[in-house]
PDB file of C-alpha atoms in Angstrom:
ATOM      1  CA  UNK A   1       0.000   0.000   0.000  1.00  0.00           C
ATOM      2  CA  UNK A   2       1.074   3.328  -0.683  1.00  0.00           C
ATOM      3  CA  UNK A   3       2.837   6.069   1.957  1.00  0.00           C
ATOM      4  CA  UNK A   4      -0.539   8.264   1.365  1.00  0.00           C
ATOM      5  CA  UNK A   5      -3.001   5.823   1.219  1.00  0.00           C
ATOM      6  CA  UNK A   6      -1.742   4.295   4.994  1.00  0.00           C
ATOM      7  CA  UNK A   7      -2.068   7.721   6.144  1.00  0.00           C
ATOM      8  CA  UNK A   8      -5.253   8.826   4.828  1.00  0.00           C
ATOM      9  CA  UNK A   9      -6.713   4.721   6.320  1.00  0.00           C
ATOM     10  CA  UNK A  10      -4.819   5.854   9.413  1.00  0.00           C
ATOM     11  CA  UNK A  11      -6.717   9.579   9.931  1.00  0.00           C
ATOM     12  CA  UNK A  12      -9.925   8.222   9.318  1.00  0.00           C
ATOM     13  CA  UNK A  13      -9.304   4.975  12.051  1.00  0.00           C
ATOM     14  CA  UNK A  14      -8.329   8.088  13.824  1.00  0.00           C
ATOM     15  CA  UNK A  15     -11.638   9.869  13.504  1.00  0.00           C
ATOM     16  CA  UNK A  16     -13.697   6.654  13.911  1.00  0.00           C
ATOM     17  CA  UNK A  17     -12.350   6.179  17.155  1.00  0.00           C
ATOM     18  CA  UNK A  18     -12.407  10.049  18.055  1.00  0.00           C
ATOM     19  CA  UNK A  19     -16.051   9.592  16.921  1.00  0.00           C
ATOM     20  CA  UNK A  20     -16.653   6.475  19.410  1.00  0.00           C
ATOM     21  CA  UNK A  21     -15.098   8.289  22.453  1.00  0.00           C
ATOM     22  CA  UNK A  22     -16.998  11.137  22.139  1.00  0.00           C
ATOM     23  CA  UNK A  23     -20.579   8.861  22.127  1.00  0.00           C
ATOM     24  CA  UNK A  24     -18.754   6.886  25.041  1.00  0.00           C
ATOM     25  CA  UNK A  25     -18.642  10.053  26.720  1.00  0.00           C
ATOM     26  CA  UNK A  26     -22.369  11.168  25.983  1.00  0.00           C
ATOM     27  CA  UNK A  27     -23.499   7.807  26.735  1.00  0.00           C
ATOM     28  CA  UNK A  28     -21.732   7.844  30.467  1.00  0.00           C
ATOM     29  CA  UNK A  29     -23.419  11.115  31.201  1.00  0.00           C
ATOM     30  CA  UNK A  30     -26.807  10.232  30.358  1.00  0.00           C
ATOM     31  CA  UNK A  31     -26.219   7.120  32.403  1.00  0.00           C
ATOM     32  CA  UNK A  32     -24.522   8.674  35.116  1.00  0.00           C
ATOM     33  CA  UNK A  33     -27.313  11.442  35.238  1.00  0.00           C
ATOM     34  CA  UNK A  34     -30.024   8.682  35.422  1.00  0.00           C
ATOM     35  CA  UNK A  35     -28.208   6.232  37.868  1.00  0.00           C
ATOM     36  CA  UNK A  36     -27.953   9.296  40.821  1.00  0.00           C
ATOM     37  CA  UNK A  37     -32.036   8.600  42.193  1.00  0.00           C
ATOM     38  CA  UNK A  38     -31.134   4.338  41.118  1.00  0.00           C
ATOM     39  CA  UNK A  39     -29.747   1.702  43.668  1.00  0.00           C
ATOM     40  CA  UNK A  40     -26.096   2.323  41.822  1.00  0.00           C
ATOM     41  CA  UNK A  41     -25.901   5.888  43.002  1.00  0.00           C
ATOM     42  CA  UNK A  42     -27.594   4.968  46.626  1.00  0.00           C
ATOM     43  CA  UNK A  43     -24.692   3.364  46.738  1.00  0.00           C
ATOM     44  CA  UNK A  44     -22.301   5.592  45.788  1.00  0.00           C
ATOM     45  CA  UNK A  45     -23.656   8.243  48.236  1.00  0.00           C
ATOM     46  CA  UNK A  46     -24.141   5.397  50.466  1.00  0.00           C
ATOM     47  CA  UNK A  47     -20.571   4.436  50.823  1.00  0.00           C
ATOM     48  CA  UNK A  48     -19.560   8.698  50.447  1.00  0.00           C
ATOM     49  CA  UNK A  49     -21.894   8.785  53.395  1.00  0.00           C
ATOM     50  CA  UNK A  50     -19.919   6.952  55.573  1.00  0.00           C
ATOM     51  CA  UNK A  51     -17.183   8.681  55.927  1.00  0.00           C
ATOM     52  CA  UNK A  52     -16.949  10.992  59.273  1.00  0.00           C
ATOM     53  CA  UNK A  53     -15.773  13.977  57.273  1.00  0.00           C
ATOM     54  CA  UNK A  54     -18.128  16.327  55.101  1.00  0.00           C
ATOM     55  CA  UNK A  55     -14.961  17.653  53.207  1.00  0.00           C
ATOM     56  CA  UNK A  56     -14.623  14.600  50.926  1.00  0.00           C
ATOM     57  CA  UNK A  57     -17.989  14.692  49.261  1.00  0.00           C
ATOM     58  CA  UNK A  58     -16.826  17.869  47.936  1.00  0.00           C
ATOM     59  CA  UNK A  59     -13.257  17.210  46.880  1.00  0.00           C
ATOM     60  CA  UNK A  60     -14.140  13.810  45.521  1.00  0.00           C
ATOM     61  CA  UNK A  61     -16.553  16.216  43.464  1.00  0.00           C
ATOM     62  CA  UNK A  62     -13.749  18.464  42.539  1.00  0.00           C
ATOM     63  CA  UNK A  63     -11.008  15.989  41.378  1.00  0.00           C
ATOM     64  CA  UNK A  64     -13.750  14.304  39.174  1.00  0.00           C
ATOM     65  CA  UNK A  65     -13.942  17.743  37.731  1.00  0.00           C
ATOM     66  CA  UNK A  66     -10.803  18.535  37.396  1.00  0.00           C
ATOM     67  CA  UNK A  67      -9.705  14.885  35.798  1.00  0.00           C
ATOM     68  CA  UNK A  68     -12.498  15.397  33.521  1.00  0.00           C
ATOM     69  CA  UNK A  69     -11.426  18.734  32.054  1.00  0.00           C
ATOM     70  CA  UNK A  70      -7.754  17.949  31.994  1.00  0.00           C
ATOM     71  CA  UNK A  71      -8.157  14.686  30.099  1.00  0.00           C
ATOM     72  CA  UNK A  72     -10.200  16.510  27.390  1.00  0.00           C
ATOM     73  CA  UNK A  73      -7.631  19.019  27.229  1.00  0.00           C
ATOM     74  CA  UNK A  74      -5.226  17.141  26.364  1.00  0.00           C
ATOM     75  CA  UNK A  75      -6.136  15.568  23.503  1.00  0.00           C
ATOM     76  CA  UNK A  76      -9.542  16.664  22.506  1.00  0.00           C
ATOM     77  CA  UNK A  77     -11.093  12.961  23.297  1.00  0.00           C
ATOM     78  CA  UNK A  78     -12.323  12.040  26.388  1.00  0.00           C
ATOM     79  CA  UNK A  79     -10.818   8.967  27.508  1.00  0.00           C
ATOM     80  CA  UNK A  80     -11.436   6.772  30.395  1.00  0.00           C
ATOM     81  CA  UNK A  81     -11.018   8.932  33.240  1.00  0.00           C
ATOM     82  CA  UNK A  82     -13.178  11.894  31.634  1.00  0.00           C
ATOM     83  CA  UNK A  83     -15.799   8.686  31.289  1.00  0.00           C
ATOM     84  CA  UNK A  84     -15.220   7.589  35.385  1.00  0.00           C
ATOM     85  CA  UNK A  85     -15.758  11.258  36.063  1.00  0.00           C
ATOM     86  CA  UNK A  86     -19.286  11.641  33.631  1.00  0.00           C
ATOM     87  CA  UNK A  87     -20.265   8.418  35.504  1.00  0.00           C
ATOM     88  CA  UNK A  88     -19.819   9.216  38.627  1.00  0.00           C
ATOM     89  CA  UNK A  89     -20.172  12.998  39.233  1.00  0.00           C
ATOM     90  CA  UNK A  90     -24.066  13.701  39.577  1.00  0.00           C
ATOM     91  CA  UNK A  91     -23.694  10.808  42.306  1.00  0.00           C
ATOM     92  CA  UNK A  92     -20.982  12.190  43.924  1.00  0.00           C
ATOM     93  CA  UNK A  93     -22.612  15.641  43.722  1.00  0.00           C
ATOM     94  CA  UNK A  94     -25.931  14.103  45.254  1.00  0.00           C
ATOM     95  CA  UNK A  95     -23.779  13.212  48.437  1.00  0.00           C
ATOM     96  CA  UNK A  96     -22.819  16.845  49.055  1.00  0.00           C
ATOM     97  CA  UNK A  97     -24.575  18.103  52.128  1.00  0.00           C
ATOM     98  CA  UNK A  98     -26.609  21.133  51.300  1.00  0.00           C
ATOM     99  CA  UNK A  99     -28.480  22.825  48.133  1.00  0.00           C
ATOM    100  CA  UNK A 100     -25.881  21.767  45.472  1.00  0.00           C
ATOM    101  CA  UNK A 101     -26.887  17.794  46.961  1.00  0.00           C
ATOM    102  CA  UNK A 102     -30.502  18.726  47.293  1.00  0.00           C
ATOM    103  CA  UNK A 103     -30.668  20.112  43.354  1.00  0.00           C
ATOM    104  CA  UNK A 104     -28.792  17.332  41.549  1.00  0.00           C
ATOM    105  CA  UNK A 105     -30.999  14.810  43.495  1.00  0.00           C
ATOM    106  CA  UNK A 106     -33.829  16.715  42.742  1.00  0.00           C
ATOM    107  CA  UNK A 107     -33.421  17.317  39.153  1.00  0.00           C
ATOM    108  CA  UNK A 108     -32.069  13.707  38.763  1.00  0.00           C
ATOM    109  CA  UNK A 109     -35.008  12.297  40.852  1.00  0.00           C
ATOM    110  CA  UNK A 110     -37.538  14.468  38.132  1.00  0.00           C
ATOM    111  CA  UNK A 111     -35.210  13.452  34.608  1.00  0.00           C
ATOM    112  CA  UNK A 112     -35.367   9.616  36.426  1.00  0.00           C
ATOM    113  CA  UNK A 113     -39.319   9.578  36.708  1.00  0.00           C
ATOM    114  CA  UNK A 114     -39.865  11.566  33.376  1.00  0.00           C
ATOM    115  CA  UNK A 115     -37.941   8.693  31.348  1.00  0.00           C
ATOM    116  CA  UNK A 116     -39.863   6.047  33.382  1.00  0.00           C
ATOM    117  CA  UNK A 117     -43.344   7.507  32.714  1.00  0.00           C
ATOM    118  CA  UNK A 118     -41.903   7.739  29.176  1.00  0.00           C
ATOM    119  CA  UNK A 119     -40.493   4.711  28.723  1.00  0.00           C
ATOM    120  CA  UNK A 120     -43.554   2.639  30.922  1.00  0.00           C
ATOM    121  CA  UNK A 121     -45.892   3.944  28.214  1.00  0.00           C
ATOM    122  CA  UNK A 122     -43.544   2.613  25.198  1.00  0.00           C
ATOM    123  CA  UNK A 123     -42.256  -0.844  26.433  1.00  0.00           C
ATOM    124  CA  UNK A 124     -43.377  -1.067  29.740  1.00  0.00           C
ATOM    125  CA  UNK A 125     -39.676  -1.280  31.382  1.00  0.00           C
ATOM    126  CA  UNK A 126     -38.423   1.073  34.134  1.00  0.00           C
ATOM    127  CA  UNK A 127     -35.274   4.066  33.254  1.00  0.00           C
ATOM    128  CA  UNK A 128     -33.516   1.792  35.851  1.00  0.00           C
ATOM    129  CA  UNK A 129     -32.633  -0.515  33.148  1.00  0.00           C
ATOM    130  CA  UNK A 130     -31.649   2.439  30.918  1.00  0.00           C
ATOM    131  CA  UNK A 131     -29.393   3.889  33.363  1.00  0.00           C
ATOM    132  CA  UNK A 132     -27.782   0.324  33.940  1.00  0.00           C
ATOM    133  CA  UNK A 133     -27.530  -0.296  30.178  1.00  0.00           C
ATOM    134  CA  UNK A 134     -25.950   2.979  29.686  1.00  0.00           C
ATOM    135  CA  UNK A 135     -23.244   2.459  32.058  1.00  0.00           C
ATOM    136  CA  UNK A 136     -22.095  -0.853  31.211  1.00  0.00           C
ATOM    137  CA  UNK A 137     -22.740   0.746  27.232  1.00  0.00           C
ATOM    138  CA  UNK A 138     -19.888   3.416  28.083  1.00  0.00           C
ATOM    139  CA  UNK A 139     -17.750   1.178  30.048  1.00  0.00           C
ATOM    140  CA  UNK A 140     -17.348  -0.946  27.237  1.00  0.00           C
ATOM    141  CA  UNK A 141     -17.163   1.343  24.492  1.00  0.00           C
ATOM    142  CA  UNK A 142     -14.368   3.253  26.656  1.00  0.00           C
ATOM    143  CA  UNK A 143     -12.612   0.047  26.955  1.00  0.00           C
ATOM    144  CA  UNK A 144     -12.698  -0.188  23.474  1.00  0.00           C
ATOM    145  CA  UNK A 145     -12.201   3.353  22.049  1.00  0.00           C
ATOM    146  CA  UNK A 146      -8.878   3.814  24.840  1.00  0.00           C
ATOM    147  CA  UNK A 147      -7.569   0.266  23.547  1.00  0.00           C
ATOM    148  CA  UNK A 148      -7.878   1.263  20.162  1.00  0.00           C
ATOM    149  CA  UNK A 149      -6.675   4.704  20.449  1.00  0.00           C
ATOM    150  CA  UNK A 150      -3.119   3.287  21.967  1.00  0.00           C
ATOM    151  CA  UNK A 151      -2.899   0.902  19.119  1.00  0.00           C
ATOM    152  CA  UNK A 152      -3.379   3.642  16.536  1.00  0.00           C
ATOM    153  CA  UNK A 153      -0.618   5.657  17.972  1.00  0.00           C
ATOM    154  CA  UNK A 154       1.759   2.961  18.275  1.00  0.00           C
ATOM    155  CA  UNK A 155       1.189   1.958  14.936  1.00  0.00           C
TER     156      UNK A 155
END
């Protein structure tokens, strides 16, 4: 094959899989977003709750932030920890003591039983599922799309 043509296969693998991150990424915060009011995020906030200290709600809240923006800075495609953080972060934000942890748990709690009421009049099935389908969905599509992305710039 020719010097241009592995190039030009190369930039478009390169786009495909820029392409896949970025639904990855979508994916994780719709699923995140709808897993806050489900048993998944109880148990994030569950286990967030148990600690003595108020503090690490909060900077938990801002590391997930900060990981986030610095690993789409860096290359422009959010890899896995930008997907962790889209995951986790309303949850983490519900476990905040005060209005910021009231809000996302209320506005969470509303998107949740919106989807539900939309989704129990189309197939009869609950946004739980959703949310649970949407994580695992990102998870392995982020598995994929960061595997993929070290191959292509090895290669």
């Amino acid at each position: 094959m020719a010097k241009g043509a592995k190039s030009a296969v190369r930039a478009v693998k390169q786009k495909g899989i820029t392409g896949l991150a970025w639904c990855s990424f979508a994916i994780a915060v719709v699923g995140g977003t709808l897993a806050t009011e489900t048993f998944l995020g109880r148990v994030v906030q569950g286990f967030l709750g148990l600690w003595p200290w108020e503090w690490i709600p909060p900077v938990l809240l801002a590391v997930a932030v900060i990981g986030l923006g610095v690993d789409i800075f860096i290359d422009s495609v959010p890899n896995q920890m930008a997907i962790l953080s889209a995951l986790t972060m309303p949850s983490i934000a519900a476990s905040v003591t005060g209005r910021l942890g009231d809000e996302v748990s209320h506005w969470c709690g509303r998107l949740l039983a919106a989807i539900d009421g939309w989704l129990h009049a189309w197939v009869t099935d609950s946004a739980t599922g959703l949310a649970v389908a949407c994580i695992l969905g990102a998870l392995v599509m982020a598995r994929r799309v960061v595997r993929k992305s070290r191959a292509a710039g090895v290669a």
